[in-house]
XYZ file of C-alpha atoms in Angstrom:
310
model
C 0.000 0.000 0.000
C 1.283 3.472 -0.774
C 2.606 5.822 1.887
C -0.352 8.141 1.207
C -2.836 5.376 2.006
C -0.892 4.437 5.119
C -0.853 8.023 6.327
C -4.594 8.263 5.690
C -5.268 5.287 7.926
C -3.108 6.833 10.654
C -5.251 9.968 10.862
C -7.168 9.978 14.168
C -10.826 9.002 13.910
C -12.041 12.219 15.530
C -10.078 14.324 13.031
C -11.197 12.374 9.976
C -14.844 12.383 11.031
C -14.914 16.181 10.956
C -14.045 16.302 7.262
C -16.618 17.940 5.052
C -18.547 15.741 2.664
C -16.706 15.107 -0.602
C -19.248 14.695 -3.390
C -16.699 12.933 -5.585
C -16.119 10.352 -2.864
C -19.856 9.921 -2.385
C -20.269 9.436 -6.126
C -17.422 6.916 -6.289
C -18.846 4.795 -3.465
C -22.353 4.950 -4.930
C -21.059 4.033 -8.390
C -19.229 0.980 -7.036
C -22.329 -0.195 -5.163
C -24.481 0.211 -8.246
C -22.006 -1.572 -10.522
C -21.802 -4.459 -8.062
C -25.600 -4.742 -8.163
C -25.602 -4.760 -11.971
C -22.842 -7.380 -12.126
C -24.714 -9.608 -9.695
C -27.924 -9.245 -11.765
C -29.676 -7.837 -8.702
C -30.665 -4.666 -10.540
C -32.064 -6.540 -13.535
C -33.818 -9.046 -11.306
C -35.593 -6.261 -9.427
C -36.519 -4.540 -12.695
C -38.105 -7.728 -14.036
C -39.855 -8.266 -10.709
C -41.464 -4.807 -10.732
C -42.425 -5.242 -14.391
C -44.075 -8.587 -13.629
C -45.805 -7.174 -10.560
C -47.371 -4.287 -12.477
C -48.496 -6.458 -15.380
C -49.908 -9.089 -13.017
C -51.864 -6.572 -10.950
C -53.178 -4.935 -14.111
C -54.204 -8.308 -15.497
C -56.079 -9.088 -12.289
C -57.877 -5.729 -12.444
C -58.749 -6.197 -16.109
C -59.938 -9.788 -15.730
C -61.911 -9.626 -12.496
C -63.296 -6.109 -12.539
C -62.853 -4.916 -16.068
C -66.406 -4.032 -17.104
C -67.333 -2.214 -13.905
C -64.043 -0.354 -13.658
C -64.018 0.596 -17.336
C -67.566 1.919 -17.013
C -66.447 4.169 -14.170
C -63.319 5.257 -16.051
C -61.083 4.660 -13.045
C -58.704 1.954 -14.217
C -55.417 3.704 -13.429
C -56.850 4.884 -10.132
C -57.607 1.278 -9.200
C -54.093 0.268 -10.243
C -52.659 2.914 -7.907
C -54.670 1.441 -5.051
C -53.563 -2.096 -5.866
C -49.896 -1.156 -6.150
C -50.152 0.732 -2.866
C -51.601 -2.328 -1.155
C -48.871 -4.641 -2.427
C -46.035 -2.130 -2.729
C -46.378 -0.859 0.829
C -45.293 -4.342 1.898
C -42.870 -5.374 -0.851
C -40.903 -2.155 -1.340
C -39.848 -1.897 2.339
C -38.731 -5.532 2.352
C -36.599 -5.011 -0.760
C -35.145 -1.745 0.565
C -34.277 -3.273 3.944
C -32.641 -6.272 2.270
C -30.653 -3.955 -0.001
C -29.446 -1.800 2.871
C -28.921 -3.907 5.962
C -25.461 -5.177 4.951
C -24.319 -1.945 3.313
C -22.000 -0.817 6.111
C -22.198 -3.666 8.614
C -20.932 -6.061 5.951
C -17.955 -3.817 5.223
C -17.148 -3.579 8.933
C -17.493 -7.309 9.479
C -15.154 -8.137 6.590
C -12.703 -5.378 7.468
C -12.982 -3.760 4.041
C -14.327 -0.579 5.636
C -10.782 0.280 6.761
C -9.520 -0.060 3.210
C -12.384 2.100 1.968
C -11.588 4.816 4.507
C -7.940 4.812 3.437
C -8.627 5.768 -0.205
C -9.459 8.349 1.295
C -13.174 8.586 1.979
C -14.590 10.084 5.138
C -17.141 8.193 7.164
C -19.768 10.664 6.058
C -18.896 9.917 2.450
C -19.345 6.204 3.126
C -22.797 6.607 4.687
C -24.055 8.929 1.966
C -22.425 6.925 -0.813
C -24.022 3.723 0.412
C -27.395 5.456 0.636
C -27.138 6.881 -2.871
C -25.890 3.588 -4.305
C -28.509 1.342 -2.716
C -31.306 3.860 -3.284
C -30.159 4.148 -6.895
C -30.457 0.396 -7.407
C -34.005 0.359 -6.049
C -35.098 3.584 -7.756
C -33.749 2.741 -11.202
C -35.120 -0.798 -11.045
C -38.534 0.688 -10.248
C -38.120 3.113 -13.144
C -37.131 0.380 -15.608
C -39.926 -1.887 -14.399
C -42.532 0.861 -14.739
C -41.299 1.942 -18.174
C -41.275 -1.618 -19.518
C -44.730 -2.257 -18.082
C -46.284 0.984 -19.377
C -47.430 -0.394 -22.734
C -48.820 -3.725 -21.418
C -50.545 -1.866 -18.576
C -52.109 0.649 -20.974
C -53.306 -2.139 -23.281
C -54.769 -4.216 -20.458
C -56.473 -1.277 -18.771
C -57.974 0.205 -21.906
C -58.072 3.677 -20.359
C -54.729 4.862 -19.056
C -53.840 8.028 -17.141
C -50.094 8.693 -17.554
C -50.180 11.380 -14.848
C -51.370 8.893 -12.238
C -48.872 6.329 -13.491
C -45.925 8.722 -13.232
C -47.149 9.914 -9.837
C -47.318 6.325 -8.624
C -43.754 5.736 -9.812
C -42.392 8.916 -8.215
C -43.998 8.308 -4.828
C -42.973 4.639 -4.846
C -39.364 5.678 -5.467
C -39.548 8.175 -2.611
C -41.051 5.503 -0.364
C -38.269 3.086 -1.274
C -35.619 5.684 -0.439
C -37.227 6.108 2.994
C -36.678 2.472 3.898
C -33.242 2.455 2.284
C -32.249 5.367 4.523
C -33.552 3.548 7.594
C -31.718 0.365 6.565
C -28.441 2.244 6.054
C -28.872 3.849 9.473
C -29.371 0.442 11.098
C -26.384 -0.971 9.230
C -24.150 1.901 10.328
C -24.665 1.321 14.059
C -24.019 -2.428 14.113
C -20.735 -4.307 13.963
C -22.044 -7.526 12.442
C -24.458 -8.479 9.707
C -26.345 -10.655 12.183
C -27.262 -7.677 14.328
C -27.939 -5.606 11.214
C -30.379 -8.244 9.945
C -32.077 -8.333 13.338
C -32.312 -4.550 13.295
C -33.824 -4.515 9.808
C -36.377 -7.114 10.867
C -37.118 -5.025 13.943
C -37.774 -1.989 11.756
C -40.250 -3.981 9.688
C -42.050 -5.244 12.797
C -42.086 -1.739 14.268
C -43.817 -0.153 11.299
C -46.121 -3.050 10.412
C -47.072 -4.461 13.805
C -46.058 -2.351 16.775
C -46.994 1.060 15.373
C -50.556 0.136 14.521
C -50.947 -1.904 17.703
C -50.088 1.118 19.825
C -52.690 3.266 18.066
C -55.307 0.511 18.344
C -54.502 -0.029 22.020
C -55.048 3.654 22.773
C -58.443 3.457 21.074
C -59.449 0.420 23.140
C -58.262 2.037 26.366
C -60.397 5.075 25.622
C -63.400 2.940 24.632
C -63.277 0.983 27.901
C -62.648 4.075 30.042
C -59.079 3.167 30.964
C -58.131 6.470 29.368
C -60.323 9.569 29.461
C -62.124 10.381 26.228
C -60.058 13.344 25.207
C -59.913 15.160 21.898
C -56.239 15.812 22.543
C -55.474 12.106 22.962
C -57.515 11.276 19.854
C -55.700 13.912 17.816
C -52.286 12.779 19.044
C -53.187 9.197 18.146
C -54.133 10.227 14.607
C -50.923 12.215 14.305
C -48.970 9.191 15.517
C -50.656 6.973 12.923
C -49.849 9.409 10.133
C -46.182 9.587 11.122
C -45.790 5.980 10.015
C -44.092 6.038 6.583
C -46.526 3.401 5.335
C -49.466 5.707 6.037
C -47.562 8.643 4.562
C -47.015 6.634 1.363
C -50.757 6.267 0.856
C -51.449 9.893 1.740
C -48.870 11.216 -0.716
C -50.347 8.995 -3.424
C -53.650 10.747 -2.722
C -51.858 14.051 -3.179
C -50.288 13.352 -6.580
C -52.787 10.918 -8.128
C -56.557 10.701 -8.457
C -56.700 7.782 -6.005
C -58.112 9.008 -2.696
C -56.784 7.446 0.508
C -59.935 8.510 2.372
C -63.491 8.248 1.100
C -65.908 11.159 1.080
C -67.636 9.919 4.225
C -64.336 9.644 6.103
C -63.328 13.145 5.032
C -66.722 14.483 6.121
C -66.347 12.746 9.494
C -62.939 14.350 10.016
C -64.270 17.770 9.064
C -67.109 17.346 11.553
C -64.695 16.213 14.255
C -62.470 19.240 13.723
C -65.241 21.800 13.178
C -64.875 21.947 9.419
C -61.104 22.325 9.222
C -58.849 19.259 9.057
C -55.545 19.863 10.916
C -52.448 20.317 8.784
C -50.850 17.127 10.112
C -53.707 15.063 8.663
C -53.524 16.650 5.223
C -51.854 14.952 2.291
C -49.202 17.623 1.726
C -47.894 17.121 5.253
C -47.408 13.419 4.490
C -44.846 14.434 1.873
C -42.860 16.215 4.576
C -43.112 13.088 6.727
C -41.571 10.948 3.980
C -38.778 13.472 3.456
C -38.129 13.541 7.202
C -37.871 9.742 7.243
C -35.117 10.046 4.633
C -33.143 12.870 6.232
C -33.350 12.078 9.948
C -32.165 8.423 9.875
C -29.188 9.182 7.638
C -28.293 12.257 9.722
C -28.330 10.129 12.873
C -26.306 7.471 11.063
C -23.636 9.998 10.104
C -23.496 11.349 13.654
C -23.216 7.882 15.187
C -20.847 6.403 12.606
C -18.486 9.367 12.971
C -18.019 8.434 16.625
C -17.906 4.650 16.381
C -14.757 2.579 16.752
C -14.313 0.272 13.802
């Protein structure tokens, strides 16, 4: 190894962690991650998977509900709802699998020390891994959607490209959310075993624990274990909407014609809040929630990884 690389590895951790982010280093790390995914056929496999998923869901819609849906002129809207139902489960799983070994695997194998000697700062590594893994998921979604566009349009009969593009954009954003969370988990663990456990814990948190807490509060209020309070009810609804899975559906309502809430549910909320739905229950706020779920985990990951002994 060259003397420059050796001197880079001798720089104290505290000093190196204070380096500003080098966009070239971030790009280099992301490019390597993406090329590895392409060489392993992971990228192409995901692209084919998303293509098959879209065509299959469209075929189901066309075959089982074609006449009724076509009569209502809501085929793409129904597709958005179907993709949301399936994608809200599948996309997080794929993102967590893509991200859980990103940094923990490098630390476990020892290659992280070589990477940091090139030189890349720890911040560059975290951001580069996020960009690389998010790029694999995002571009595979893009390729899958583009390839499926013609079959979907043919099967549906009536096709709204605005809804279709909106569905793609929000799904990509949703995938980046879980990629960011996965990278954060990977950055705070020393082994892939703990990283896998952490990724599984994230999935359980958002799909089981989060909803259970909200449901439990409702039961406690119904059986008088908690006082019936508008404040508690509002905080519970806010808590539910902070879940990225709920935010995914709400943002889809914002950018497509598919409504997350029916007219009766909207009317009930307006009645509950005297005609004005609070900002934190509106669809535009859900977009901020998704963005926060991208920024906050990776910011915490950078902070923690900067101060971790390798």
